GROMACS .gro file of C-alpha atoms in nm:
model
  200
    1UNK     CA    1   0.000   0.000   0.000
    2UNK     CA    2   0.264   0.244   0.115
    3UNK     CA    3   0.463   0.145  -0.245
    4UNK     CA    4   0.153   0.227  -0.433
    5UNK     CA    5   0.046   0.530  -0.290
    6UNK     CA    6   0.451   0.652  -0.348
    7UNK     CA    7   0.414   0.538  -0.689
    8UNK     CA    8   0.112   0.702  -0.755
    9UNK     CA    9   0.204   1.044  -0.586
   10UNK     CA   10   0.512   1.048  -0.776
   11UNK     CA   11   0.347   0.992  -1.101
   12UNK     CA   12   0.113   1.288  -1.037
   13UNK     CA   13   0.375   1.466  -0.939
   14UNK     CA   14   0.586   1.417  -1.260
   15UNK     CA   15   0.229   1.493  -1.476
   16UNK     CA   16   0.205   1.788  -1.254
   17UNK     CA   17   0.602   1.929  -1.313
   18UNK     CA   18   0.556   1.852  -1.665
   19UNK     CA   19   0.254   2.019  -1.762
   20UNK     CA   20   0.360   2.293  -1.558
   21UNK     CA   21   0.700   2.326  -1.702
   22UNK     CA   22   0.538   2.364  -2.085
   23UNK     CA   23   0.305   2.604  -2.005
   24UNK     CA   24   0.486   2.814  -1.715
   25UNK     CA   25   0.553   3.148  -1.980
   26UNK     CA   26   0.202   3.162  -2.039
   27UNK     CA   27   0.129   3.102  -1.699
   28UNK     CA   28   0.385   3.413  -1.574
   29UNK     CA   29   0.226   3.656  -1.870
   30UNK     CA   30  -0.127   3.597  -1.711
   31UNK     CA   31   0.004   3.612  -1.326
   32UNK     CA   32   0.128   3.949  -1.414
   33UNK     CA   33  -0.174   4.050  -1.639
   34UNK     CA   34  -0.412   4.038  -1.354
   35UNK     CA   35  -0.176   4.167  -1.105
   36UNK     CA   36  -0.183   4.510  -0.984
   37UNK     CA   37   0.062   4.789  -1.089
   38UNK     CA   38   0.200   4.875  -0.805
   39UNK     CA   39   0.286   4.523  -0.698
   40UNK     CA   40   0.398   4.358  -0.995
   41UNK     CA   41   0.761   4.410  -1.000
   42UNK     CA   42   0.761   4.230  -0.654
   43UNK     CA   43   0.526   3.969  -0.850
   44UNK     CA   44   0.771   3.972  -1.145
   45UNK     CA   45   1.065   3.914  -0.927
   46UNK     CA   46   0.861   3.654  -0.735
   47UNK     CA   47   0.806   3.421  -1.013
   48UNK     CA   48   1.137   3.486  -1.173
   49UNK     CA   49   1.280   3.334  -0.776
   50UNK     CA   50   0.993   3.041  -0.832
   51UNK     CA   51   1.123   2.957  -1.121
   52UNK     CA   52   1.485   2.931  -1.009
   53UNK     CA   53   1.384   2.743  -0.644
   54UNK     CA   54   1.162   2.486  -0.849
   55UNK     CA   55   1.451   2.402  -1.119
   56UNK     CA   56   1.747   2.397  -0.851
   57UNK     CA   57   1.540   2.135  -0.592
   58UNK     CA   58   1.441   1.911  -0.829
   59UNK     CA   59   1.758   1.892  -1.022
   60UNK     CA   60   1.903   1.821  -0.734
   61UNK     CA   61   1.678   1.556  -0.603
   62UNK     CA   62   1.715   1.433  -0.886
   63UNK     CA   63   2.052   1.358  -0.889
   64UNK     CA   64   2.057   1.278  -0.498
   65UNK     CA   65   1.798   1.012  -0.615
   66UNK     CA   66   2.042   0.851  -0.866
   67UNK     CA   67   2.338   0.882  -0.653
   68UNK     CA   68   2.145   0.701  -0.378
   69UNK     CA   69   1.969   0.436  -0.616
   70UNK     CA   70   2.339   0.362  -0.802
   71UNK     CA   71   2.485   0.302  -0.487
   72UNK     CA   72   2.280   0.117  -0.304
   73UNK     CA   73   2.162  -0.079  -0.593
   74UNK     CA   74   2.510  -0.151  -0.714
   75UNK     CA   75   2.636  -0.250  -0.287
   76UNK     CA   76   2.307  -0.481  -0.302
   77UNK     CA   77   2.450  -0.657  -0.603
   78UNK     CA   78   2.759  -0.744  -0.476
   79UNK     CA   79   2.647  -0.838  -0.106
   80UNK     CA   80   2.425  -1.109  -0.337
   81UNK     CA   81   2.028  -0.928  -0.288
   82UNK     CA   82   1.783  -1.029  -0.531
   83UNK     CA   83   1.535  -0.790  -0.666
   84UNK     CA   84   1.803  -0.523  -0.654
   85UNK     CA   85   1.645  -0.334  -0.996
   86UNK     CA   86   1.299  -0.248  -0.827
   87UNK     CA   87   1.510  -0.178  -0.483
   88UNK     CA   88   1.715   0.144  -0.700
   89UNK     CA   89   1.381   0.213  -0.883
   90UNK     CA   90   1.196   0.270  -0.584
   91UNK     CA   91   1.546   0.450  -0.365
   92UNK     CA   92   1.540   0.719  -0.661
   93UNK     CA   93   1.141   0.747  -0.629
   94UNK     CA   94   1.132   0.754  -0.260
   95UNK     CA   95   1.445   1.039  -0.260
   96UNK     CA   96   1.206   1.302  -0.339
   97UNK     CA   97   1.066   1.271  -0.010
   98UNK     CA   98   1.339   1.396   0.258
   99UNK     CA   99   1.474   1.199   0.472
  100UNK     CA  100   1.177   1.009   0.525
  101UNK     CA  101   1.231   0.815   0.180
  102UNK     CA  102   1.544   0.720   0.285
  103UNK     CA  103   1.425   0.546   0.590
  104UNK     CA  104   1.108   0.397   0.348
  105UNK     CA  105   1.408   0.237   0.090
  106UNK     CA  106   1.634   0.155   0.382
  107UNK     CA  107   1.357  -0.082   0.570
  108UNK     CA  108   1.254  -0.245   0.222
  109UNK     CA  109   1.670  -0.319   0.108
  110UNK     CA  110   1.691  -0.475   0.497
  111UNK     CA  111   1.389  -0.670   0.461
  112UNK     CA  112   1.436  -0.826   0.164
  113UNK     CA  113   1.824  -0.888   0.214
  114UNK     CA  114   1.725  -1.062   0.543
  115UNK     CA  115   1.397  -1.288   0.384
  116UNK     CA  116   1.690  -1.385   0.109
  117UNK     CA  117   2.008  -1.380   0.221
  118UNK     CA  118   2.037  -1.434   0.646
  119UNK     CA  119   2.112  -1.179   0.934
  120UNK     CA  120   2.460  -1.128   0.831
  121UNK     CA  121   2.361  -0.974   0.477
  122UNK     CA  122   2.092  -0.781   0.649
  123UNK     CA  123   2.358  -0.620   0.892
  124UNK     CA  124   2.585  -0.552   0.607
  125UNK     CA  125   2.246  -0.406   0.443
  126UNK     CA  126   2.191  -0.164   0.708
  127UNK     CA  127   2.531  -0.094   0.737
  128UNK     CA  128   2.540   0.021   0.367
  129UNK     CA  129   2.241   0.188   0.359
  130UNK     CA  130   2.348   0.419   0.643
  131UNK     CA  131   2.654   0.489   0.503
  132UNK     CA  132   2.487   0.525   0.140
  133UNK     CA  133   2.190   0.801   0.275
  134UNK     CA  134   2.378   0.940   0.492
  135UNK     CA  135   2.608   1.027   0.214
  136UNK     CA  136   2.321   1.186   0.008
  137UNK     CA  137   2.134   1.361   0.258
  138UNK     CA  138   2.414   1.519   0.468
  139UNK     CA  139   2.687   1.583   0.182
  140UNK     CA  140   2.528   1.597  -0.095
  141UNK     CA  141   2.155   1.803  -0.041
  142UNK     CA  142   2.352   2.097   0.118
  143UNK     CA  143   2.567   2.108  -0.184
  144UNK     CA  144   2.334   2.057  -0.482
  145UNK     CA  145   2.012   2.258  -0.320
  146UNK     CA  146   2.125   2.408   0.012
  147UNK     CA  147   2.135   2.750  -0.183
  148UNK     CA  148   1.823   2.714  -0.295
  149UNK     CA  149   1.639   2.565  -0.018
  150UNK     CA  150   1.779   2.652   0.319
  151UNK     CA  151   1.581   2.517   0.575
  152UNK     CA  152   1.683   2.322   0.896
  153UNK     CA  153   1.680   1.972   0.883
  154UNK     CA  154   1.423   1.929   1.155
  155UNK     CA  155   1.189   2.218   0.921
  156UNK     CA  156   1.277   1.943   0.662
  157UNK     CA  157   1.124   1.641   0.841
  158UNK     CA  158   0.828   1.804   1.015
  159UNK     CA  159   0.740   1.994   0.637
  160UNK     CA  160   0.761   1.616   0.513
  161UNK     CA  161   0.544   1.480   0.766
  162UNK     CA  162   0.260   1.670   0.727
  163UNK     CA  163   0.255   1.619   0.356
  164UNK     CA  164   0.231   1.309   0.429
  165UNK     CA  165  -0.051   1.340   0.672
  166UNK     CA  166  -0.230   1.585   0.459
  167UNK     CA  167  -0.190   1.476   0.096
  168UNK     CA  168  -0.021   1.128   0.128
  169UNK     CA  169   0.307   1.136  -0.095
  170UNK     CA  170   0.243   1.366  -0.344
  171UNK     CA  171   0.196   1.600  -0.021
  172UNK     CA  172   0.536   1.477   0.062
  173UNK     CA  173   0.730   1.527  -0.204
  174UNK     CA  174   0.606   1.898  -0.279
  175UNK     CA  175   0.590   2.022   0.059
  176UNK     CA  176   0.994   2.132   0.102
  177UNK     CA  177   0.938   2.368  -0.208
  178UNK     CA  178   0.583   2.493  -0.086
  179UNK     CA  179   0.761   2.599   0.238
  180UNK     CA  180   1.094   2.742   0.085
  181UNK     CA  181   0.903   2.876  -0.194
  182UNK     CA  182   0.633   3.041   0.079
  183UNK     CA  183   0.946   3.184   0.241
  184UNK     CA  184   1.034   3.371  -0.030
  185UNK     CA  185   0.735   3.520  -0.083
  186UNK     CA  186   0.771   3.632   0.268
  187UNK     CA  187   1.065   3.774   0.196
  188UNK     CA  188   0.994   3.959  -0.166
  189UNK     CA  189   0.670   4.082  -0.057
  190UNK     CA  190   0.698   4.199   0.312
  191UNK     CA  191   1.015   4.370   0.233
  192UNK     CA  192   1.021   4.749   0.291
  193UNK     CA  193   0.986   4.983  -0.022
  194UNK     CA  194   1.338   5.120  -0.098
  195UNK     CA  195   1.345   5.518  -0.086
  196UNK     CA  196   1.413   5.712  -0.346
  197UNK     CA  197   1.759   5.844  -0.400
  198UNK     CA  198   1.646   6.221  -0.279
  199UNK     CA  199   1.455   6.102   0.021
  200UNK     CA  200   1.621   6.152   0.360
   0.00000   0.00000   0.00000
């Protein structure tokens, strides 16, 4: 069930970033259409920061995703696991959600290493899986996004969590962007109106 419902959040997801990729210049020409004057250079510079936030977290999920899916896919191989194609497939799915997709990917690589293989593999399982997501969470996210989306690590978990509780995973993978992207828009639109030059 919990497989499913990631499946079918990411897919929705991907339909969702697709669609919304294709049509986002018509989309920005009608945001700032029906926006007032005398806000829409804030609304201008708003979308222009969307648009940046959006394309630098997903690239780098992305790549966090295949890092973590390579890795433990190719460590699987070795230590003997069966089944170790749909184990990457569903480590690079589950990536999009912080942290809590590594623990999902982590409890189904131990499981099935330890139905197949014994308690030793399972250990060695665990062991690599640590040292695999540990790798791409803590090294790699702050270097590939942490420009883009800096936010605490426990603002990371909690913002998963909820999207989990309130959308099931599609609600988990967007809701890191929704927050950072909300944060901007804190910070573009409550920001003070600079003076002009002969003010003082």
């Amino acid at each position: 069930v919990v497989i499913g419902s990631l499946a079918a959040g990411f897919f929705f997801f991907i339909v969702t970033l697709y669609f919304g990729m294709r049509d986002w210049d018509l989309f920005r020409k009608w945001v700032l259409r029906n926006t007032a004057a005398g806000t829409r250079p804030k609304t201008a510079e708003y979308l222009d920061r969307y648009d940046v936030v959006l394309l630098r977290y997903w690239k780098g999920q992305a790549l966090i995703g295949a890092f973590d899916a390579v890795a433990l896919g190719l460590g699987l191989w070795l230590i003997g696991v069966p089944l170790v194609v749909p184990i990457a497939i569903l480590t690079f799915v589950s990536s999009f959600i912080p942290y809590v997709g590594a623990g999902i990917a982590s409890a189904l690589a131990v499981l099935v290493t330890l139905g197949t293989e014994g308690g030793g593999a399972a250990l060695l399982a665990l062991v690599l899986s640590l040292l695999v997501f540990n790798t791409g969470e803590n090294l790699m996210r702050p270097w590939l996004v942490g420009e883009t989306i800096e936010l605490p690590t426990f603002i990371v978990f909690i913002a998963s969590t909820i999207g989990v509780l309130v959308a099931g995973a599609f609600g988990a993978i967007v809701a890191i962007p929704l927050v950072a992207l909300a944060l901007e828009a804190q910070r573009i639109f409550m920001r003070p109106e600079q003076q002009g030059a002969g003010d003082g």
